[in-house]
């Protein structure tokens, strides 16, 4: 019995440590998370949106700018709302911090209009209006960005809606040079890829994004490195307002967590100037 008691006590201590570390909720640094649900016609489903209001704007968001941030493959609207690196970076911006909306884009929508749903139209026609209306935000100061699948989606949406956004950013964006190299399920078929070929679009027209600031970063060991570099090179031929970084790292959470401050600073600066 004594051994059992000791064992149970040890388990209790281990669980207490986990609750204080791994299982502990992220420190939101005073930010508020607002949970919304959209009854979407574009994707024929109820979709969640997590909206993060910076500490300085809690209770008075009227007229504030918005960053729409799209999650990666396998993610959801809650992928970043327990990420302390994100909240710490948002808090560091103080009054410059935008409201940030994280919509649910299903695990592998790739954020474009396709057979499974009109995912790009859902973002522009349903997510953004719902968030702006609910929090009384400035409908003319909106930026869009995302990680991996979300980075591709941000570029694709901005290309299909020129003049709609104050800035666009991709962080380790999932970009391919040709349809035959794409990930399984990323596109419906060859025609779907051609309609949403981000690199092809900027090669054909390096000014396709218009005058807005563009961000692109990727790790030196990222599997999308070739496509991301090709994207940079295509934009450079047209003198685009591009900020690009190749940092050490791979296609992984630790890489993105190291750079949230740079990401959010880029969007805040662009939105302030918009």
Tab-separated table of C-alpha atoms in Angstrom:
chain	number	residue	atom	x	y	z
A	1	UNK	CA	0.000	0.000	0.000
A	2	UNK	CA	2.859	2.342	0.823
A	3	UNK	CA	4.362	1.766	-2.617
A	4	UNK	CA	0.987	2.425	-4.246
A	5	UNK	CA	0.558	5.608	-2.233
A	6	UNK	CA	4.001	6.811	-3.261
A	7	UNK	CA	3.240	5.988	-6.893
A	8	UNK	CA	-0.040	7.893	-6.814
A	9	UNK	CA	1.640	10.837	-5.155
A	10	UNK	CA	4.301	10.857	-7.863
A	11	UNK	CA	1.625	10.799	-10.553
A	12	UNK	CA	-0.158	13.666	-8.844
A	13	UNK	CA	3.011	15.728	-8.760
A	14	UNK	CA	3.737	14.938	-12.414
A	15	UNK	CA	0.223	15.999	-13.420
A	16	UNK	CA	0.532	19.217	-11.417
A	17	UNK	CA	3.774	20.021	-13.217
A	18	UNK	CA	2.127	19.348	-16.578
A	19	UNK	CA	-0.755	21.665	-15.721
A	20	UNK	CA	1.708	24.424	-14.910
A	21	UNK	CA	3.771	23.868	-18.070
A	22	UNK	CA	2.617	21.868	-21.086
A	23	UNK	CA	-1.099	21.893	-20.243
A	24	UNK	CA	-1.191	25.475	-18.979
A	25	UNK	CA	-3.150	27.927	-21.178
A	26	UNK	CA	-1.068	30.450	-23.088
A	27	UNK	CA	-0.458	33.824	-21.507
A	28	UNK	CA	-2.536	36.110	-23.720
A	29	UNK	CA	-0.879	39.258	-22.358
A	30	UNK	CA	-4.240	40.933	-21.811
A	31	UNK	CA	-5.669	40.147	-25.249
A	32	UNK	CA	-9.240	38.901	-25.600
A	33	UNK	CA	-10.330	36.045	-27.863
A	34	UNK	CA	-13.801	36.437	-29.373
A	35	UNK	CA	-15.391	33.277	-30.807
A	36	UNK	CA	-17.614	33.662	-33.881
A	37	UNK	CA	-19.472	31.126	-36.010
A	38	UNK	CA	-20.409	31.698	-39.643
A	39	UNK	CA	-23.242	29.801	-41.274
A	40	UNK	CA	-21.397	29.782	-44.590
A	41	UNK	CA	-23.125	29.466	-47.940
A	42	UNK	CA	-19.816	29.414	-49.797
A	43	UNK	CA	-18.587	26.233	-48.106
A	44	UNK	CA	-21.975	24.873	-47.024
A	45	UNK	CA	-20.999	24.440	-43.372
A	46	UNK	CA	-20.789	26.194	-40.027
A	47	UNK	CA	-17.276	27.596	-39.702
A	48	UNK	CA	-15.536	29.011	-36.654
A	49	UNK	CA	-13.514	32.210	-36.464
A	50	UNK	CA	-11.304	33.153	-33.530
A	51	UNK	CA	-10.789	36.905	-33.306
A	52	UNK	CA	-7.979	38.201	-31.124
A	53	UNK	CA	-8.444	41.720	-29.763
A	54	UNK	CA	-5.167	43.222	-28.478
A	55	UNK	CA	-5.101	44.348	-24.857
A	56	UNK	CA	-5.096	48.034	-25.835
A	57	UNK	CA	-8.323	47.613	-27.827
A	58	UNK	CA	-10.388	45.403	-25.527
A	59	UNK	CA	-13.804	47.038	-25.232
A	60	UNK	CA	-13.239	49.654	-27.936
A	61	UNK	CA	-12.366	48.190	-31.339
A	62	UNK	CA	-14.271	50.763	-33.413
A	63	UNK	CA	-12.248	51.814	-36.448
A	64	UNK	CA	-9.314	49.508	-35.731
A	65	UNK	CA	-7.453	47.680	-38.558
A	66	UNK	CA	-7.766	43.950	-39.206
A	67	UNK	CA	-5.283	41.217	-40.047
A	68	UNK	CA	-6.845	38.053	-41.481
A	69	UNK	CA	-4.438	35.176	-40.826
A	70	UNK	CA	-4.916	31.805	-42.537
A	71	UNK	CA	-3.792	28.549	-40.942
A	72	UNK	CA	-1.755	25.783	-42.537
A	73	UNK	CA	-2.574	22.253	-43.655
A	74	UNK	CA	-4.200	20.222	-40.896
A	75	UNK	CA	-4.967	23.336	-38.854
A	76	UNK	CA	-8.127	25.122	-37.757
A	77	UNK	CA	-9.315	28.447	-36.391
A	78	UNK	CA	-7.828	27.522	-32.987
A	79	UNK	CA	-4.334	26.701	-34.273
A	80	UNK	CA	-2.786	29.931	-32.944
A	81	UNK	CA	-5.032	30.989	-30.073
A	82	UNK	CA	-2.931	29.050	-27.568
A	83	UNK	CA	0.374	30.162	-29.062
A	84	UNK	CA	2.215	32.290	-26.537
A	85	UNK	CA	4.802	33.461	-29.073
A	86	UNK	CA	1.974	35.045	-31.085
A	87	UNK	CA	0.405	36.771	-28.070
A	88	UNK	CA	3.770	38.032	-26.845
A	89	UNK	CA	4.536	39.523	-30.271
A	90	UNK	CA	1.081	41.119	-30.493
A	91	UNK	CA	1.461	42.700	-27.051
A	92	UNK	CA	4.851	44.132	-27.999
A	93	UNK	CA	3.157	46.286	-30.648
A	94	UNK	CA	1.045	48.149	-28.098
A	95	UNK	CA	-1.460	50.492	-29.751
A	96	UNK	CA	-0.122	49.588	-33.193
A	97	UNK	CA	-1.371	46.019	-32.907
A	98	UNK	CA	-4.214	45.096	-35.277
A	99	UNK	CA	-7.194	42.940	-34.458
A	100	UNK	CA	-6.374	39.457	-35.798
A	101	UNK	CA	-8.955	37.056	-37.230
A	102	UNK	CA	-8.165	33.333	-37.543
A	103	UNK	CA	-10.873	31.675	-39.701
A	104	UNK	CA	-11.325	27.930	-40.022
A	105	UNK	CA	-10.378	26.801	-43.521
A	106	UNK	CA	-10.796	23.064	-43.056
A	107	UNK	CA	-7.724	20.834	-42.941
A	108	UNK	CA	-6.843	20.957	-46.625
A	109	UNK	CA	-8.960	23.554	-48.421
A	110	UNK	CA	-5.897	25.462	-49.639
A	111	UNK	CA	-8.084	28.550	-49.333
A	112	UNK	CA	-9.274	28.771	-52.932
A	113	UNK	CA	-12.572	28.279	-54.737
A	114	UNK	CA	-12.782	24.615	-55.677
A	115	UNK	CA	-15.068	21.571	-55.670
A	116	UNK	CA	-15.134	21.258	-51.865
A	117	UNK	CA	-16.230	24.858	-51.414
A	118	UNK	CA	-15.649	28.461	-52.407
A	119	UNK	CA	-12.947	28.936	-49.785
A	120	UNK	CA	-11.475	32.135	-51.191
A	121	UNK	CA	-14.914	33.704	-51.584
A	122	UNK	CA	-15.743	32.569	-48.045
A	123	UNK	CA	-12.826	34.629	-46.704
A	124	UNK	CA	-13.552	37.783	-48.664
A	125	UNK	CA	-17.343	37.637	-48.777
A	126	UNK	CA	-18.221	36.107	-45.412
A	127	UNK	CA	-15.349	36.080	-42.915
A	128	UNK	CA	-14.172	39.648	-43.391
A	129	UNK	CA	-17.642	41.272	-43.453
A	130	UNK	CA	-18.717	39.295	-40.367
A	131	UNK	CA	-15.652	40.276	-38.322
A	132	UNK	CA	-15.744	43.919	-39.440
A	133	UNK	CA	-19.446	44.166	-38.639
A	134	UNK	CA	-19.231	42.419	-35.254
A	135	UNK	CA	-16.290	44.490	-33.975
A	136	UNK	CA	-16.955	47.712	-35.933
A	137	UNK	CA	-13.522	47.626	-37.569
A	138	UNK	CA	-12.181	49.774	-40.404
A	139	UNK	CA	-13.284	47.956	-43.572
A	140	UNK	CA	-10.626	49.800	-45.590
A	141	UNK	CA	-7.633	48.764	-43.491
A	142	UNK	CA	-7.296	45.011	-43.891
A	143	UNK	CA	-4.207	42.864	-44.433
A	144	UNK	CA	-4.055	39.155	-45.164
A	145	UNK	CA	-1.383	36.566	-44.462
A	146	UNK	CA	-0.829	32.969	-43.506
A	147	UNK	CA	1.492	30.086	-42.824
A	148	UNK	CA	2.217	27.270	-45.330
A	149	UNK	CA	-1.166	26.402	-46.914
A	150	UNK	CA	-2.372	29.701	-45.476
A	151	UNK	CA	0.494	31.585	-47.100
A	152	UNK	CA	-0.486	30.188	-50.475
A	153	UNK	CA	-4.099	31.110	-49.730
A	154	UNK	CA	-3.231	34.681	-48.755
A	155	UNK	CA	-1.330	35.239	-52.001
A	156	UNK	CA	-4.024	33.581	-54.099
A	157	UNK	CA	-6.829	35.598	-52.523
A	158	UNK	CA	-4.916	38.871	-52.867
A	159	UNK	CA	-4.188	38.117	-56.537
A	160	UNK	CA	-7.886	37.489	-57.181
A	161	UNK	CA	-8.870	40.692	-55.348
A	162	UNK	CA	-6.411	43.424	-56.376
A	163	UNK	CA	-6.792	46.585	-54.335
A	164	UNK	CA	-8.695	44.814	-51.553
A	165	UNK	CA	-5.840	44.549	-49.032
A	166	UNK	CA	-3.281	46.884	-47.513
A	167	UNK	CA	-0.624	44.147	-47.429
A	168	UNK	CA	-0.184	40.429	-48.037
A	169	UNK	CA	2.225	37.994	-46.439
A	170	UNK	CA	3.294	34.386	-46.797
A	171	UNK	CA	5.300	32.570	-44.147
A	172	UNK	CA	6.819	29.368	-45.560
A	173	UNK	CA	4.089	29.511	-48.218
A	174	UNK	CA	3.194	26.294	-50.036
A	175	UNK	CA	4.152	27.269	-53.581
A	176	UNK	CA	4.816	24.957	-56.503
A	177	UNK	CA	6.362	25.555	-59.918
A	178	UNK	CA	4.055	23.079	-61.672
A	179	UNK	CA	0.832	21.210	-61.052
A	180	UNK	CA	2.440	17.772	-61.155
A	181	UNK	CA	4.574	18.598	-58.107
A	182	UNK	CA	1.770	19.679	-55.799
A	183	UNK	CA	0.771	17.940	-52.576
A	184	UNK	CA	-2.071	15.390	-52.791
A	185	UNK	CA	-5.400	17.157	-52.368
A	186	UNK	CA	-4.025	20.677	-52.792
A	187	UNK	CA	-5.895	21.125	-56.089
A	188	UNK	CA	-8.783	19.351	-57.751
A	189	UNK	CA	-7.056	18.878	-61.112
A	190	UNK	CA	-4.676	20.538	-63.575
A	191	UNK	CA	-7.228	23.214	-64.450
A	192	UNK	CA	-7.704	24.086	-60.778
A	193	UNK	CA	-3.950	24.529	-60.401
A	194	UNK	CA	-3.757	26.744	-63.478
A	195	UNK	CA	-6.505	29.009	-62.134
A	196	UNK	CA	-4.593	29.396	-58.879
A	197	UNK	CA	-0.957	29.220	-59.996
A	198	UNK	CA	0.561	31.944	-57.809
A	199	UNK	CA	4.065	31.763	-59.267
A	200	UNK	CA	2.695	31.633	-62.822
A	201	UNK	CA	0.561	34.716	-62.134
A	202	UNK	CA	3.479	36.863	-60.976
A	203	UNK	CA	5.728	35.584	-63.743
A	204	UNK	CA	3.105	36.711	-66.239
A	205	UNK	CA	2.588	40.010	-64.418
A	206	UNK	CA	5.134	40.945	-61.713
A	207	UNK	CA	2.862	43.845	-60.755
A	208	UNK	CA	-0.178	41.626	-60.209
A	209	UNK	CA	-0.425	42.500	-56.503
A	210	UNK	CA	-0.435	46.203	-57.243
A	211	UNK	CA	1.472	48.667	-55.028
A	212	UNK	CA	0.813	46.931	-51.699
A	213	UNK	CA	3.664	45.679	-49.481
A	214	UNK	CA	4.367	41.948	-49.890
A	215	UNK	CA	6.164	39.727	-47.403
A	216	UNK	CA	7.702	36.329	-48.098
A	217	UNK	CA	9.873	34.295	-45.735
A	218	UNK	CA	11.019	30.690	-45.626
A	219	UNK	CA	13.527	28.460	-43.911
A	220	UNK	CA	16.802	27.384	-45.469
A	221	UNK	CA	15.671	23.767	-45.070
A	222	UNK	CA	12.058	24.272	-46.131
A	223	UNK	CA	10.729	21.815	-48.748
A	224	UNK	CA	9.035	24.778	-50.483
A	225	UNK	CA	12.318	26.693	-50.772
A	226	UNK	CA	12.573	26.387	-54.577
A	227	UNK	CA	9.044	27.651	-55.167
A	228	UNK	CA	9.356	30.449	-52.622
A	229	UNK	CA	12.612	31.696	-54.145
A	230	UNK	CA	11.074	31.567	-57.629
A	231	UNK	CA	8.186	33.680	-56.330
A	232	UNK	CA	10.657	36.284	-55.017
A	233	UNK	CA	12.537	36.344	-58.300
A	234	UNK	CA	9.370	36.820	-60.344
A	235	UNK	CA	8.235	39.734	-58.178
A	236	UNK	CA	11.664	41.364	-58.283
A	237	UNK	CA	11.516	41.712	-62.066
A	238	UNK	CA	8.612	44.122	-61.700
A	239	UNK	CA	9.957	46.145	-58.795
A	240	UNK	CA	7.317	44.951	-56.336
A	241	UNK	CA	7.326	46.281	-52.765
A	242	UNK	CA	8.704	42.987	-51.474
A	243	UNK	CA	10.258	42.117	-48.143
A	244	UNK	CA	11.818	38.666	-48.317
A	245	UNK	CA	13.785	36.624	-45.801
A	246	UNK	CA	15.507	33.277	-45.884
A	247	UNK	CA	16.176	32.306	-42.278
A	248	UNK	CA	17.671	29.171	-40.800
A	249	UNK	CA	15.126	26.428	-40.151
A	250	UNK	CA	12.599	24.109	-41.684
A	251	UNK	CA	8.866	23.899	-42.219
A	252	UNK	CA	8.002	23.702	-38.524
A	253	UNK	CA	6.328	25.467	-35.623
A	254	UNK	CA	9.584	26.398	-33.919
A	255	UNK	CA	10.649	28.315	-37.042
A	256	UNK	CA	7.419	30.339	-37.186
A	257	UNK	CA	7.388	31.001	-33.442
A	258	UNK	CA	10.825	32.604	-33.711
A	259	UNK	CA	9.504	35.173	-36.178
A	260	UNK	CA	6.054	36.270	-34.982
A	261	UNK	CA	7.470	39.670	-33.967
A	262	UNK	CA	8.728	40.348	-37.481
A	263	UNK	CA	5.492	39.107	-39.037
A	264	UNK	CA	3.194	41.249	-36.929
A	265	UNK	CA	5.446	44.310	-37.173
A	266	UNK	CA	5.226	44.096	-40.972
A	267	UNK	CA	1.427	43.995	-40.955
A	268	UNK	CA	1.098	46.743	-38.331
A	269	UNK	CA	3.380	49.061	-40.307
A	270	UNK	CA	1.520	48.437	-43.558
A	271	UNK	CA	-1.888	48.932	-41.950
A	272	UNK	CA	-0.788	52.184	-40.297
A	273	UNK	CA	0.297	53.536	-43.676
A	274	UNK	CA	-2.769	52.298	-45.574
